[in-house]
Coordinates of C-alpha atoms in Angstrom, one line a residue:
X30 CA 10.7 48.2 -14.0
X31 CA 7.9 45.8 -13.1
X32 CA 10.1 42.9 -14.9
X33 CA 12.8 42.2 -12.5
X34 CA 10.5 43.2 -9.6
X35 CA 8.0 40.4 -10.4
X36 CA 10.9 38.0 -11.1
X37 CA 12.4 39.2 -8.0
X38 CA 9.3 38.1 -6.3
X39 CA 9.0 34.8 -7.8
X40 CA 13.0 33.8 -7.1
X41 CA 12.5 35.2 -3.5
X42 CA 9.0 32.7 -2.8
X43 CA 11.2 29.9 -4.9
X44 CA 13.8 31.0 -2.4
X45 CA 11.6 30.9 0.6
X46 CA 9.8 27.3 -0.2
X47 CA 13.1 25.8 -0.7
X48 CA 14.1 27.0 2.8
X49 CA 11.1 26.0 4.3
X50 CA 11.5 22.8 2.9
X51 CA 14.8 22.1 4.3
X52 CA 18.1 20.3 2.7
X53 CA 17.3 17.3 4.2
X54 CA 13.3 17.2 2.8
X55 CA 14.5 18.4 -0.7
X56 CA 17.3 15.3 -0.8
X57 CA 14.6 12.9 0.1
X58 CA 12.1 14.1 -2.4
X59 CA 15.0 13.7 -5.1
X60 CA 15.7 10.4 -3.8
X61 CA 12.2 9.0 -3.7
X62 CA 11.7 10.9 -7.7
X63 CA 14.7 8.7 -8.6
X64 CA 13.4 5.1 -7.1
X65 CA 10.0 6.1 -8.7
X66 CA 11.6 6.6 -11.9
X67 CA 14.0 3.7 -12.0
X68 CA 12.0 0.7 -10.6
X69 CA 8.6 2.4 -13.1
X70 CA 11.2 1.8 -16.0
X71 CA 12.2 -1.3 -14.8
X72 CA 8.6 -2.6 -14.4
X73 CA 5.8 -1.5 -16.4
X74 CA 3.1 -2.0 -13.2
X75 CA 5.4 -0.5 -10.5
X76 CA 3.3 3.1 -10.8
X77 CA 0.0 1.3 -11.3
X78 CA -2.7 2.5 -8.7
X79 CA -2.8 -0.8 -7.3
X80 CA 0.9 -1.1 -7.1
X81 CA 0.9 2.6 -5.1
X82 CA -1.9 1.3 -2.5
X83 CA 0.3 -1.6 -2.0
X84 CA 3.0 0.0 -0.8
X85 CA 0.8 2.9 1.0
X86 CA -0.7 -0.3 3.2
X87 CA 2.9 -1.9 3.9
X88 CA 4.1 1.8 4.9
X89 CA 1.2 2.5 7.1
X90 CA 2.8 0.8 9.9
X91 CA 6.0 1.4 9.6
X92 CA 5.0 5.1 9.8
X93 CA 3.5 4.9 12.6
X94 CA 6.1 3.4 14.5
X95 CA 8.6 5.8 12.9
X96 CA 6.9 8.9 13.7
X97 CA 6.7 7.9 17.5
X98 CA 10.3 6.4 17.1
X99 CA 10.9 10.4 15.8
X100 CA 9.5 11.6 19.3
X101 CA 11.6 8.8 21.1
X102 CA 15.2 10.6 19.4
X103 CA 14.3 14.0 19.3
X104 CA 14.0 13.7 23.5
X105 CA 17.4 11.7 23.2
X106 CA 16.2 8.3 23.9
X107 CA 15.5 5.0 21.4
X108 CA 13.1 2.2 21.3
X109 CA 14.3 -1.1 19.5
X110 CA 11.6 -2.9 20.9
X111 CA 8.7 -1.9 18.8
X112 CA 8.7 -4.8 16.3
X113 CA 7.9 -7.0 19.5
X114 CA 5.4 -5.1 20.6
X115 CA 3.5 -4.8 17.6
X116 CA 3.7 -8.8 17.1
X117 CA 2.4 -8.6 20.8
X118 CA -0.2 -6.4 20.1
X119 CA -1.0 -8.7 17.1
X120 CA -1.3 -11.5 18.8
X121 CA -3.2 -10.5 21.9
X122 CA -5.8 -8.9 19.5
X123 CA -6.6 -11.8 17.5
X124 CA -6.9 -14.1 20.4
X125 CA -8.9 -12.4 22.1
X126 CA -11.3 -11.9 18.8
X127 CA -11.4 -15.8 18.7
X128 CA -11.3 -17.1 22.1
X129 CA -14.7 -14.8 23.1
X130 CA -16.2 -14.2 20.6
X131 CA -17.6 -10.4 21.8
X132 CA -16.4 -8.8 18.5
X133 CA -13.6 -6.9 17.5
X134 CA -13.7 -3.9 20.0
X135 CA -12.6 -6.0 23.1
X136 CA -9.6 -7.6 21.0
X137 CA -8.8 -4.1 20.1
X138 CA -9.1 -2.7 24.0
X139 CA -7.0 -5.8 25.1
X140 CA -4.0 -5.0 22.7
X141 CA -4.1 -1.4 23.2
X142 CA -4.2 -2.1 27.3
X143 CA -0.6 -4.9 26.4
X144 CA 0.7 -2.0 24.5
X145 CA -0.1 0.8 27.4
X146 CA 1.4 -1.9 29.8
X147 CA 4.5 -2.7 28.1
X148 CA 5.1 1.4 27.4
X149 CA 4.9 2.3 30.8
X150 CA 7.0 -0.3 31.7
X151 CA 10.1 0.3 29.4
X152 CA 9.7 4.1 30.6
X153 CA 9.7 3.4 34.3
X154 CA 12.5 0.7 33.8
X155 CA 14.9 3.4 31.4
X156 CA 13.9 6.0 34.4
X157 CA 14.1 4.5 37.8
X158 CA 16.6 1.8 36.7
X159 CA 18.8 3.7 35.1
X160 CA 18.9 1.3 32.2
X161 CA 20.1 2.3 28.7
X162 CA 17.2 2.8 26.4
X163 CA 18.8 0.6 24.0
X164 CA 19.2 -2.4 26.5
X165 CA 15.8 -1.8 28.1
X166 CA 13.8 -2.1 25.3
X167 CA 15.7 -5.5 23.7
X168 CA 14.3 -7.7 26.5
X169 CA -8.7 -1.9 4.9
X170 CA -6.2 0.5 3.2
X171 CA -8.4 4.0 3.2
X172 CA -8.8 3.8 6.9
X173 CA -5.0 2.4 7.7
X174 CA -3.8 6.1 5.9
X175 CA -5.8 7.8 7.3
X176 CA -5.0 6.7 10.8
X177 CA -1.6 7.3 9.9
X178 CA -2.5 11.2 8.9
X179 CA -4.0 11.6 11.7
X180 CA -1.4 10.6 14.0
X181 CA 1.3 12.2 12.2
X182 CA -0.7 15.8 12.3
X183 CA -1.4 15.1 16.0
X184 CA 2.2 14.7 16.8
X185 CA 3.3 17.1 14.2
X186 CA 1.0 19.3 15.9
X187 CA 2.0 18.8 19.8
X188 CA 5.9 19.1 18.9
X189 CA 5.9 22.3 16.9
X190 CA 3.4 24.3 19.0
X191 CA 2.8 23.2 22.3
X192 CA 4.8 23.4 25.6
X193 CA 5.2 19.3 25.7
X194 CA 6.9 19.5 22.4
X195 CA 9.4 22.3 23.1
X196 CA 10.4 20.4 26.2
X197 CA 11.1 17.7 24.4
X198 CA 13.3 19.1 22.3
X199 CA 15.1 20.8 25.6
X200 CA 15.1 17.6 27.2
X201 CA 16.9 15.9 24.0
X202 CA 19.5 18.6 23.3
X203 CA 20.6 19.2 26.7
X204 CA 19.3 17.2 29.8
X205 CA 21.1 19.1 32.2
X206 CA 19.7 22.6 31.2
X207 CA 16.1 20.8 31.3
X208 CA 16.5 20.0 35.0
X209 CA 17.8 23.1 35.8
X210 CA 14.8 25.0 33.9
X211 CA 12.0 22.7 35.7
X212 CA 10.9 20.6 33.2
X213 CA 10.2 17.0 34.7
X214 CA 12.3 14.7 32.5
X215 CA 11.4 11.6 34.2
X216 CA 7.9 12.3 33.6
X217 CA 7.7 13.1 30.0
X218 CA 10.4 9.9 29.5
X219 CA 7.6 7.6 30.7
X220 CA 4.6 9.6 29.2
X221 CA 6.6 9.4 25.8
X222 CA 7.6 5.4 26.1
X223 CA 3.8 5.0 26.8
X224 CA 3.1 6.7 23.9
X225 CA 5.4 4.6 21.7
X226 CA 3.3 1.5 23.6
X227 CA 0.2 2.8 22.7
X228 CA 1.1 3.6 18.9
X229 CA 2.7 -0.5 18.6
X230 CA -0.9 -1.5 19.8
X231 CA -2.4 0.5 16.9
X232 CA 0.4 -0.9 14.4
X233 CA 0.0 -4.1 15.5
X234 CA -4.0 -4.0 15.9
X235 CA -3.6 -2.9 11.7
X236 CA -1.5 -5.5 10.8
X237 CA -3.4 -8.0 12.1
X238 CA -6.7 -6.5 10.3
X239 CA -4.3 -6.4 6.8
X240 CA -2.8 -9.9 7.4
X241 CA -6.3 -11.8 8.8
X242 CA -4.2 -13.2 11.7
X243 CA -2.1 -12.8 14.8
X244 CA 1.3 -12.0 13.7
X245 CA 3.8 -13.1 16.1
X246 CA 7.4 -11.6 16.7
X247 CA 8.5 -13.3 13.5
X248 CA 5.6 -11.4 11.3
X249 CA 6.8 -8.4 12.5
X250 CA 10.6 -8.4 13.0
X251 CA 12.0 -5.4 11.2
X252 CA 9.8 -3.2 11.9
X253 CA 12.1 -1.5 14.5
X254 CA 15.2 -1.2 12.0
X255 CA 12.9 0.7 9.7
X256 CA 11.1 3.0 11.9
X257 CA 14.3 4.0 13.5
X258 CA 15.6 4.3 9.7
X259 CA 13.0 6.4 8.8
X260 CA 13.5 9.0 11.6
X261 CA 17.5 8.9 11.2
X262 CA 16.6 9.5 7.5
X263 CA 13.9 12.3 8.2
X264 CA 16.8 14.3 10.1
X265 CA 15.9 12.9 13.7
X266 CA 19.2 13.6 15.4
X267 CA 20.3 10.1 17.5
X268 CA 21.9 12.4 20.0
X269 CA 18.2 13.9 20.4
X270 CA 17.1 17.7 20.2
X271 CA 16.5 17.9 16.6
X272 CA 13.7 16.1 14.1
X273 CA 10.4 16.8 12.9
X274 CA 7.5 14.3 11.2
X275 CA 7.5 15.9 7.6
X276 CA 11.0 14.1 7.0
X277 CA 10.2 11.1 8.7
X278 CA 7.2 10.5 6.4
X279 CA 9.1 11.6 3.7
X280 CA 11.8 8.7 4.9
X281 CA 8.8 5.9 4.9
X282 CA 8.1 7.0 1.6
X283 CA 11.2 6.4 0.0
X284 CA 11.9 2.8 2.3
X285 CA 8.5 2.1 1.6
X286 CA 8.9 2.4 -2.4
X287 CA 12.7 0.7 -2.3
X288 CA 11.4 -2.0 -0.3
X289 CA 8.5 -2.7 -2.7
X290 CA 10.6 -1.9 -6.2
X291 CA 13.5 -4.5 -4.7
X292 CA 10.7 -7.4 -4.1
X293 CA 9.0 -6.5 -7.4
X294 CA 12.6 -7.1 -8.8
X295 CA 13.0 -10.7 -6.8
X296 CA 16.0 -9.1 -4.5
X297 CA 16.2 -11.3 -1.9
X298 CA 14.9 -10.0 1.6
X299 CA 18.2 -10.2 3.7
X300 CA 19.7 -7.6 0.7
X301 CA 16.7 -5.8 1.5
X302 CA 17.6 -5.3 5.3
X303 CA 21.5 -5.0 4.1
X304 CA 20.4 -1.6 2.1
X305 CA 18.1 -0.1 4.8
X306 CA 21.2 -1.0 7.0
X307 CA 23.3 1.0 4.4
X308 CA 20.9 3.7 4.4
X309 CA 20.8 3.9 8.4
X310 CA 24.4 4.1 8.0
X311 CA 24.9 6.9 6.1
X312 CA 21.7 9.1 7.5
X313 CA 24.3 8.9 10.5
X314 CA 27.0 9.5 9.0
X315 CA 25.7 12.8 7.2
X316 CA 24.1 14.2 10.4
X317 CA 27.6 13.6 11.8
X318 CA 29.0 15.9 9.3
X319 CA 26.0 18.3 9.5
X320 CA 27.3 18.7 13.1
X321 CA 30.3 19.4 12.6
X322 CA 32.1 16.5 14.9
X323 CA 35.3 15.0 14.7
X324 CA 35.1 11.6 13.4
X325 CA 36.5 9.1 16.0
X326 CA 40.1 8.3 15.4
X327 CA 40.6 10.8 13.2
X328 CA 43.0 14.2 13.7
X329 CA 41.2 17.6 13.7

């Protein structure tokens, strides 16, 4: 008798992991186990140490833009101006470093005071314009990681158990409700587009310590198709009220291991952007099915 009750026990944690984990986790685990074993057969160095801390550097700042992006979504909004920011950010950084002289703290203050400044704005312009989010924002390895885990266990934290994070979700899966229940959308809107600002200074703060420059718009363009990739991919909802940061990471894992298996391989970088495209594509396409909509054009 104390057979089937152990295995019972073991199939019912198996069970309960696998839940916890969610569809959309386990499917992006399997995905990043099959790039991991197809590009490490392919090349013999592709899961060397060094090869690993490569691609954990490159993916530090797309992470950090996609777990803000993530926040952006869940509350039904979307920011497709972060690559500019972060070359912004970049840029302001390291001229300010050379241009005085006072060390790296004041370049630091100056981009992170650009990226508050350009946050803010895009929030009050979405909020009291009434612009589309969309149109509105158009116009040292150890450490980098470890930035990154802290800001995605911050924001991991605030939108699974706080107030700020279940309103969030409220505001981004039904607006209307939201105002009715008291919850200040335009406030949090602007809070969260500073936030977004404040994260692109960080980004582009890192970047500039990883490249040893000021990286312009052009050193940075990109960035904003694979942080919103990586939250689409995650199982961020683009309609809002629905994502979490354990998938998004899990999403710059796997874009951050294609992208580096593809250039290992000599795949030229526009068929890199053509397959995060693809892969954009069809993280809409499945949450589209998930939900049970009618594709457009098509009878019920």
């Amino acid at each position: 008798m104390k057979g089937p009750r152990g295995g019972g026990g073991r199939a019912s944690r198996r069970t309960g992991l696998l839940a916890g984990l969610g569809g959309q986790n386990i499917s992006l685990i399997g995905a990043l186990a099959v790039v991991l074993v197809l590009f490490g057969v392919l090349d013999d160095n592709y899961l060397s140490l060094s090869n690993m801390q490569v691609i954990a550097e490159a993916a530090t700042i797309t992470g950090l833009l996609a777990i803000v992006q993530t926040v952006v979504v869940i509350c039904g909004g979307l920011d497709i101006s972060v690559g500019s920011q972060v070359g912004v950010a970049s840029v302001v950084s390291a001229m300010v470093f050379t241009t005085t002289g006072s060390g790296a703290f004041l370049g630091m203050a100056a981009a992170a005071g650009v990226g508050i400044l350009v946050g803010a704005l895009n929030g009050l312009v979405i909020v009291h314009g009434r612009v589309n989010p969309t149109i509105a924002t158009l116009a040292g390895l150890p450490v980098m990681v470890w930035i990154l885990i802290v800001v995605a266990v911050a924001v991991h934290l605030l939108l699974k158990y706080t107030d700020i994070g279940r309103n969030l979700y409220a505001i981004g899966g039904n607006d209307t409700a939201a105002r009715l229940a008291g919850i200040g959308i335009n406030k949090y809107l602007i809070a969260v587009y500073t936030l977004i600002g404040v994260v692109a200074a960080v980004a582009g703060i890192l970047l500039t310590a990883r490249t040893g420059s000021g990286q312009p718009v052009s050193g940075s363009e990109g960035l904003e198709l694979k942080a919103i990739t990586a939250a689409a991919l995650g199982g961020a909802a683009l309609k809002g009220g629905k994502g979490g940061i354990g998938g998004t990471l899990l999403a710059v894992a796997l874009l951050g291991c294609l992208e580096n298996g593809l250039t290992v391989q000599g795949i030229n970088t526009f068929w890199q952007n053509v397959a995060q495209g693809a892969l954009l594509v069809t993280a809409v396409v499945l949450q589209q099915r998930r939900s049970g909509e009618r594709a457009v054009g098509l009878p019920h």
